[in-house]
Coordinates of C-alpha atoms and ligand atoms in Angstrom, one line a residue:
X292 CA 9.9 21.1 39.1
X293 CA 12.5 23.7 38.2
X294 CA 13.7 24.7 34.7
X295 CA 16.5 22.1 34.7
X296 CA 14.1 19.4 35.7
X297 CA 11.6 20.1 33.0
X298 CA 14.4 19.8 30.4
X299 CA 15.3 16.5 32.0
X300 CA 11.7 15.3 31.9
X301 CA 11.5 16.0 28.2
X302 CA 14.7 14.1 27.6
X303 CA 13.5 11.3 29.8
X304 CA 10.1 11.1 28.1
X305 CA 11.8 10.4 24.7
X306 CA 13.8 7.6 26.3
X307 CA 11.1 6.0 28.4
X308 CA 8.4 6.1 25.7
X309 CA 10.6 3.8 23.6
X310 CA 11.5 1.4 26.5
X311 CA 9.7 -1.9 26.3
X312 CA 10.4 -5.0 28.3
X313 CA 8.8 -8.4 27.7
X314 CA 7.4 -10.3 30.7
X315 CA 7.3 -14.1 30.9
X316 CA 4.1 -16.1 31.3
X317 CA 5.9 -18.4 33.8
X318 CA 6.7 -15.4 36.1
X319 CA 3.0 -15.4 37.1
X320 CA 2.7 -19.1 37.7
X321 CA 3.6 -21.2 40.7
X322 CA 7.2 -22.1 40.3
X323 CA 9.7 -23.4 42.9
X324 CA 13.1 -24.8 43.6
X325 CA 13.9 -28.5 43.1
X326 CA 13.2 -28.9 46.8
X327 CA 9.6 -27.7 46.7
X328 CA 7.0 -25.1 45.7
X329 CA 5.3 -22.7 48.0
X330 CA 2.0 -22.1 46.2
X331 CA 0.4 -18.7 46.2
X332 CA -3.4 -18.2 45.8
X333 CA -2.9 -15.3 43.4
X334 CA -0.6 -17.3 41.0
X335 CA -1.9 -17.8 37.5
X336 CA -2.6 -21.4 36.4
X337 CA -4.2 -20.8 33.0
X338 CA -3.1 -18.8 30.0
X339 CA -6.1 -16.6 30.5
X340 CA -4.9 -15.7 34.0
X341 CA -1.4 -15.1 32.7
X342 CA -2.7 -12.7 30.0
X343 CA -4.8 -10.9 32.6
X344 CA -1.8 -10.5 34.9
X345 CA 0.3 -9.2 32.1
X346 CA -2.4 -6.7 31.1
X347 CA -2.4 -5.4 34.7
X348 CA 1.4 -5.0 34.8
X349 CA 1.2 -3.1 31.5
X350 CA -1.7 -0.9 32.8
X351 CA 0.5 0.0 35.8
X352 CA 3.8 0.5 34.0
X353 CA 3.1 1.3 30.4
X354 CA 6.1 -0.7 29.4
X355 CA 5.1 -4.4 28.9
X356 CA 2.9 -4.9 25.8
X357 CA 4.1 -8.4 25.1
X358 CA 4.1 -11.7 27.0
X359 CA 6.7 -14.4 26.4
X360 CA 5.1 -17.8 26.0
X361 CA 6.5 -21.3 26.7
X362 CA 5.1 -23.7 24.2
X363 CA 4.6 -26.7 26.5
X364 CA 3.2 -24.7 29.4
X365 CA 1.1 -22.2 27.4
X366 CA 0.2 -23.9 24.0
X367 CA 0.4 -27.6 24.9
X368 CA -1.9 -28.4 21.9
X369 CA 0.4 -26.6 19.4
X370 CA -1.1 -24.9 16.4
X371 CA -4.7 -25.5 17.4
X372 CA -4.1 -23.3 20.5
X373 CA -3.3 -20.3 18.3
X374 CA -6.9 -19.2 18.2
X375 CA -7.2 -19.1 22.0
X376 CA -4.0 -17.0 22.2
X377 CA -5.4 -14.6 19.5
X378 CA -8.6 -14.3 21.4
X379 CA -6.7 -13.4 24.6
X380 CA -4.6 -10.9 22.7
X381 CA -7.6 -9.0 21.5
X382 CA -9.4 -9.2 24.8
X383 CA -6.4 -7.9 26.9
X384 CA -4.5 -5.8 24.4
X385 CA -1.3 -7.8 25.2
X386 CA 0.4 -9.4 22.3
X387 CA 2.2 -12.8 22.2
X388 CA 5.9 -12.2 22.6
X389 CA 8.8 -14.6 22.1
X390 CA 8.0 -18.2 21.6
X391 CA 10.0 -20.6 23.8
X392 CA 10.2 -24.2 22.7
X393 CA 10.4 -26.6 25.6
X394 CA 13.3 -29.0 25.0
X395 CA 14.0 -30.1 28.6
X396 CA 10.9 -31.5 30.3
X397 CA 9.9 -34.6 28.2
X398 CA 11.2 -38.0 29.4
X399 CA 12.8 -38.6 26.1
X400 CA 15.2 -35.7 26.8
X401 CA 17.1 -37.4 29.6
X402 CA 20.3 -37.4 27.5
X403 CA 19.6 -34.3 25.5
X404 CA 17.2 -32.9 22.8
X405 CA 18.9 -31.6 19.7
X406 CA 22.2 -33.2 20.9
X407 CA 20.7 -36.6 21.9
X408 CA 22.7 -39.6 20.6
X409 CA 19.4 -41.0 19.3
X410 CA 18.5 -39.8 15.8
X411 CA 14.9 -40.3 16.6
X412 CA 14.9 -38.1 19.6
X413 CA 16.9 -35.4 17.8
X414 CA 14.3 -35.5 15.1
X415 CA 11.5 -35.1 17.5
X416 CA 13.2 -32.2 19.3
X417 CA 13.8 -30.5 15.9
X418 CA 10.2 -31.0 15.0
X419 CA 9.2 -29.2 18.2
X420 CA 11.5 -26.3 17.2
X421 CA 10.0 -26.2 13.7
X422 CA 6.5 -26.3 15.2
X423 CA 7.5 -23.4 17.5
X424 CA 8.7 -21.4 14.4
X425 CA 5.3 -22.0 12.8
X426 CA 3.6 -20.8 16.0
X427 CA 5.7 -17.6 15.8
X428 CA 4.6 -17.1 12.2
X429 CA 1.0 -17.5 13.1
X430 CA 1.2 -15.2 16.1
X431 CA 3.3 -12.6 14.3
X432 CA 5.9 -13.0 17.0
X433 CA 9.5 -12.1 15.9
X434 CA 11.6 -14.3 18.2
X435 CA 11.9 -18.0 18.8
X436 CA 14.0 -18.3 21.8
X437 CA 15.9 -21.5 22.3
X438 CA 17.4 -22.8 25.5
X439 CA 18.7 -26.3 25.7
X440 CA 19.3 -28.2 28.9
X441 CA 21.5 -30.6 26.9
X442 CA 24.8 -31.8 28.4
X443 CA 26.2 -34.6 30.4
X444 CA 27.1 -35.2 34.1
X445 CA 30.2 -37.4 33.8
X446 CA 33.4 -37.2 31.7
X447 CA 33.6 -39.7 28.9
X448 CA 29.9 -40.4 28.8
X449 CA 29.1 -38.4 25.7
X450 CA 30.9 -37.2 22.7
X451 CA 31.2 -33.5 22.9
X452 CA 32.3 -33.2 19.3
X453 CA 29.5 -35.2 17.8
X454 CA 27.0 -33.3 19.8
X455 CA 28.4 -30.0 18.3
X456 CA 27.8 -31.4 14.8
X457 CA 24.2 -32.6 15.6
X458 CA 23.5 -29.1 17.0
X459 CA 24.8 -27.3 13.9
X460 CA 22.7 -29.4 11.6
X461 CA 19.5 -28.8 13.8
X462 CA 20.1 -25.0 14.0
X463 CA 20.7 -24.7 10.3
X464 CA 17.6 -26.7 9.5
X465 CA 15.6 -24.5 11.9
X466 CA 17.1 -21.3 10.4
X467 CA 15.9 -22.3 6.9
X468 CA 12.3 -22.4 8.1
X469 CA 12.3 -18.8 9.5
X470 CA 10.2 -16.2 7.8
X471 CA 12.2 -13.1 6.8
X472 CA 11.1 -11.2 9.8
X473 CA 11.7 -14.0 12.3
X474 CA 14.8 -14.6 14.4
X475 CA 16.2 -17.5 16.3
X476 CA 17.7 -16.5 19.6
X477 CA 20.2 -19.0 21.1
X478 CA 20.7 -18.9 24.8
X479 CA 23.7 -20.2 26.7
X480 CA 24.2 -21.4 30.2
X481 CA 27.4 -22.8 31.9
X482 CA 25.8 -25.5 34.0
X483 CA 22.5 -26.8 35.4
X484 CA 20.9 -29.2 34.8
X485 CA 24.0 -30.7 33.3
X486 CA 27.0 -30.6 35.7
X487 CA 29.9 -31.8 33.6
X488 CA 29.5 -30.3 30.2
X489 CA 26.6 -28.2 28.7
X490 CA 26.3 -28.2 24.9
X491 CA 25.9 -24.5 24.7
X492 CA 27.8 -23.3 27.7
X493 CA 28.9 -19.8 26.9
X494 CA 28.5 -16.8 24.5
X495 CA 31.3 -17.9 22.2
X496 CA 29.7 -21.3 21.6
X497 CA 26.3 -19.6 21.0
X498 CA 27.8 -16.9 18.7
X499 CA 29.6 -19.6 16.6
X500 CA 26.5 -21.7 16.3
X501 CA 24.5 -18.6 15.2
X502 CA 27.1 -17.6 12.6
X503 CA 26.9 -21.0 11.1
X504 CA 23.1 -21.2 11.3
X505 CA 22.5 -18.0 9.4
X506 CA 22.0 -14.2 9.6
X507 CA 18.7 -14.4 11.5
X508 CA 20.2 -16.3 14.4
X509 CA 21.6 -14.3 17.3
X510 CA 22.7 -14.7 20.8
X511 CA 20.5 -14.4 23.9
X512 CA 22.2 -13.3 27.1
X513 CA 20.5 -14.4 30.3
X514 CA 22.2 -12.4 33.0
X515 CA 22.0 -15.3 35.4
X516 CA 23.8 -17.6 33.1
X517 CA 27.4 -16.8 33.8
X518 CA 30.1 -17.7 36.3
X519 CA 30.2 -15.4 39.2
X520 CA 33.2 -13.3 38.3
X521 CA 32.4 -12.9 34.6
X522 CA 32.3 -9.4 33.2
X523 CA 28.9 -9.5 31.5
X524 CA 29.0 -6.0 30.1
X525 CA 32.2 -6.9 28.2
X526 CA 30.4 -9.9 26.7
X527 CA 27.5 -7.5 25.7
X528 CA 30.0 -5.1 24.2
X529 CA 31.6 -7.9 22.1
X530 CA 28.2 -9.2 20.9
X531 CA 27.3 -5.6 19.9
X532 CA 30.6 -5.3 18.1
X533 CA 30.0 -8.5 16.2
X534 CA 26.3 -7.6 15.6
X535 CA 25.3 -10.9 17.1
X536 CA 23.3 -9.7 20.1
X537 CA 19.6 -10.7 19.8
X538 CA 18.2 -10.2 23.2
X539 CA 18.3 -10.5 27.0
X540 CA 16.7 -12.5 29.7
X541 CA 17.0 -10.2 32.7
X542 CA 17.1 -11.4 36.3
X543 CA 19.5 -11.2 39.2
X544 CA 21.4 -13.7 41.2
X545 CA 23.8 -14.0 44.0
X546 CA 25.2 -17.5 43.3
X547 CA 24.0 -19.3 40.2
X548 CA 20.9 -19.1 38.0
X549 CA 18.9 -17.8 40.9
X550 CA 16.2 -16.0 38.8
X551 CA 15.8 -13.3 41.4
X552 CA 14.3 -9.9 40.5
X553 CA 16.3 -7.6 38.3
X554 CA 18.7 -5.3 40.1
X555 CA 17.8 -6.8 43.5
X556 CA 21.4 -7.9 44.2
X557 CA 23.6 -5.9 41.8
X558 CA 21.8 -2.9 40.2
X559 CA 25.2 -1.5 39.1
X560 CA 25.7 -4.5 36.9
X561 CA 22.4 -3.8 35.0
X562 CA 23.4 -0.2 34.7
X563 CA 26.8 -1.1 33.2
X564 CA 25.0 -3.4 30.6
X565 CA 22.6 -0.7 29.8
X566 CA 25.4 1.8 29.3
X567 CA 26.9 -0.5 26.6
X568 CA 23.5 -0.6 24.9
X569 CA 23.1 3.1 25.0
X570 CA 26.6 3.6 23.6
X571 CA 25.8 1.6 20.5
X572 CA 22.3 2.7 19.9
X573 CA 23.1 4.9 16.9
X574 CA 24.9 2.1 15.1
X575 CA 22.7 0.3 12.5
X576 CA 22.3 -3.5 13.1
X577 CA 21.4 -6.1 10.5
X578 CA 19.8 -8.3 13.1
X579 CA 17.0 -6.0 14.3
X580 CA 16.4 -4.3 17.7
X581 CA 17.7 -6.1 20.8
X582 CA 14.8 -7.7 22.7
X583 CA 14.6 -7.0 26.4
X584 CA 12.9 -9.9 28.2
X585 CA 12.5 -10.8 31.9
X586 CA 13.2 -14.4 32.9
X587 CA 12.5 -14.7 36.6
X588 CA 11.0 -17.2 39.0
X589 CA 9.2 -15.6 41.9
X590 CA 9.2 -18.2 44.6
X591 CA 8.8 -16.1 47.7
X592 CA 7.7 -12.6 46.5
X593 CA 4.2 -12.1 45.3
X594 CA 4.2 -12.7 41.5
X595 CA 2.4 -9.4 40.6
X596 CA 4.4 -7.3 43.0
X597 CA 7.7 -8.9 41.8
X598 CA 6.9 -8.2 38.2
X599 CA 5.8 -4.6 38.7
X600 CA 8.9 -4.0 40.9
X601 CA 11.1 -5.5 38.2
X602 CA 9.7 -3.3 35.4
X603 CA 10.0 -0.2 37.5
X604 CA 13.6 -1.1 38.4
X605 CA 14.4 -1.7 34.7
X606 CA 13.0 1.7 33.8
X607 CA 15.0 3.5 36.5
X608 CA 18.3 1.8 35.5
X609 CA 17.6 2.3 31.8
X610 CA 17.1 6.0 32.4
X611 CA 20.1 6.4 34.6
X612 CA 22.3 4.8 32.0
X613 CA 20.7 6.9 29.3
X614 CA 21.7 10.0 31.1
X615 CA 25.5 9.3 31.2
X616 CA 27.1 12.2 29.4
X617 CA 28.8 10.0 26.8
X618 CA 30.6 12.7 24.7
X619 CA 32.2 14.0 27.9
X620 CA 33.0 10.4 29.1
X621 CA 34.7 9.8 25.8
X622 CA 36.9 12.9 26.2
X623 CA 37.9 11.8 29.7
X624 CA 38.6 8.3 28.5
X625 CA 40.8 9.6 25.7
X626 CA 42.8 11.7 28.1
X627 CA 43.0 8.8 30.6
X628 CA 41.5 10.9 33.3
X629 CA 40.6 7.8 35.2
X630 CA 39.0 9.2 38.4
X631 CA 37.0 11.9 36.5
X632 CA 35.7 9.3 34.1
X633 CA 34.8 6.9 36.8
X634 CA 33.1 9.6 38.8
X635 CA 31.1 10.7 35.8
X636 CA 30.0 7.1 35.2
X637 CA 29.3 6.4 38.9
X638 CA 27.6 9.8 39.3
X639 CA 24.9 8.8 36.7
X640 CA 24.3 5.6 38.6
X641 CA 23.7 7.5 41.8
X642 CA 21.5 10.0 40.1
X643 CA 18.0 9.6 41.7
X644 CA 15.7 9.5 38.6
X645 CA 12.6 8.4 40.5
X646 CA 11.1 12.0 40.6
X647 CA 11.6 12.2 36.8
X648 CA 9.9 8.9 36.3
X649 CA 7.0 10.0 38.4
X650 CA 6.6 13.1 36.2
X651 CA 6.8 11.0 33.0
X652 CA 4.1 8.7 34.4
X653 CA 1.9 11.7 35.2
X654 CA 2.4 13.0 31.6
X655 CA 1.4 9.6 30.2
X656 CA -1.6 9.1 32.4
X657 CA 0.0 6.2 34.3
X658 CA 0.0 5.7 38.0
X659 CA 2.8 7.7 39.6
X660 CA 3.6 4.9 42.0
X661 CA 2.9 1.6 40.2
X662 CA 3.5 -0.6 43.2
X663 CA 1.3 1.6 45.4
X664 CA -1.3 1.6 42.7
X665 CA -1.2 -2.2 42.5
X666 CA -1.8 -2.4 46.2
X667 CA -4.7 0.1 46.1
X668 CA -6.3 -1.6 43.1
X669 CA -7.0 -4.7 45.2
X670 CA -6.1 -6.8 42.1
X671 CA -4.0 -9.4 44.0
X672 CA -6.7 -9.7 46.7
X673 CA -9.4 -10.2 44.0
X674 CA -7.5 -12.8 42.0
X675 CA -6.5 -14.7 45.2
X676 CA -10.2 -15.1 46.0
X677 CA -11.0 -16.2 42.5
X678 CA -8.0 -18.5 41.9
X679 CA -7.2 -19.7 45.4
X680 CA -9.9 -22.4 45.4
X681 CA -8.2 -24.4 42.6
X682 CA -4.7 -24.2 44.0
X683 CA -2.6 -27.2 42.8
X684 CA -1.0 -29.2 45.6
X685 CA 2.7 -28.5 46.1
X686 CA 5.0 -31.1 44.6
X687 CA 7.8 -32.6 46.6
X688 CA 11.5 -33.2 45.8
X689 CA 11.3 -37.0 46.0
Ligands
RM4_31 C1 16.3 -21.8 31.9 C2 16.5 -20.7 30.9 C3 15.3 -20.5 30.0 C4 14.0 -20.6 30.7 C5 14.0 -21.8 31.6 C6 12.7 -21.9 32.3 O1 17.3 -21.7 32.9 O2 16.8 -19.5 31.5 O3 15.4 -19.3 29.3 O4 13.0 -20.6 29.7 O5 15.0 -21.7 32.5
MN32 MN1 16.6 -17.6 30.4
MN33 MN1 17.9 -19.6 33.5

């Protein structure tokens, strides 16, 4: 390391020490496509196994102290399951992260949850959200993260307007139940599973619903939930401007909501989003720090390998974007020196920060090469042997 590099390592250390990204419990489980599941012997099937996997990812990367939980999959018993989660927290050192109500799997949700035409079903969906808020309180978890599959498949079959009203009432009721340090994150998605209209289809709908619900409601941007040509960093810039950005679900995609690993298809996109976040970091926000979460489904890659690779990629891109010389960029922008501005921006993206990251890991007592260390540890091999015997049979499409 020369003189210049050691200055860079100091600067990077300040940036990387603060970088935290939440990993999802469902990223360790056997998931699939609607056509089928290819089960993996190392996949986690119990909450205990998901916490153990999360702890291993944190040991290797130093950046993932919290685990996002899906209520139905992880705490199916509701409040009585809190004690088990707390025991796992103290055993593994990993804390419960965002609480994700499940409003899409139950048979009653065929025509929607909070937007269902049946008052009874709407009430039961709302009760599940209120229970999830209570779970968040008990687990000292800040974010309750809401994603609705609600929508319709055919024109004329549902009243879009009435469904907006039902949704507003539900979100306002939920907001009143939040503790002062809790937040309600509202995720949007243009289509799937609904193919004609989705009740919260884009960031504008989500932002408006949040504004009406109250100051602790904010928008969650899942990078896979946009039409292909959409400029996601511009949406992020707007949400930052409006102080309505609550958090992210990071993943990558080529076509739709593919849930591929972050930066695998378009790392420049992630860099551009991160640049917007770094540009606004000094501005105070009334809504609390933006949550970084991963929302991926690892169908073909090994679950542990995919998660470690994702976290490492996120650290690399976060650091690259942090190192953009923003005062100089602003000067170039003001003078409309287009090529120079673009070259400065692009140059930061092409900057190979991996040696700096290795130095930081060494300084912090972390493995220099987390993926290599995962392979050497034999963790995947060991859990495959332990868990493989109770592998659930793959389900079929029909
Ligand atoms: C959805 C959405 C939610 C996630 C579910 C499993 O497409 O991204 O955030 O919880 O998938
Ligand atoms: Mn998501
Ligand atoms: Mn999704």
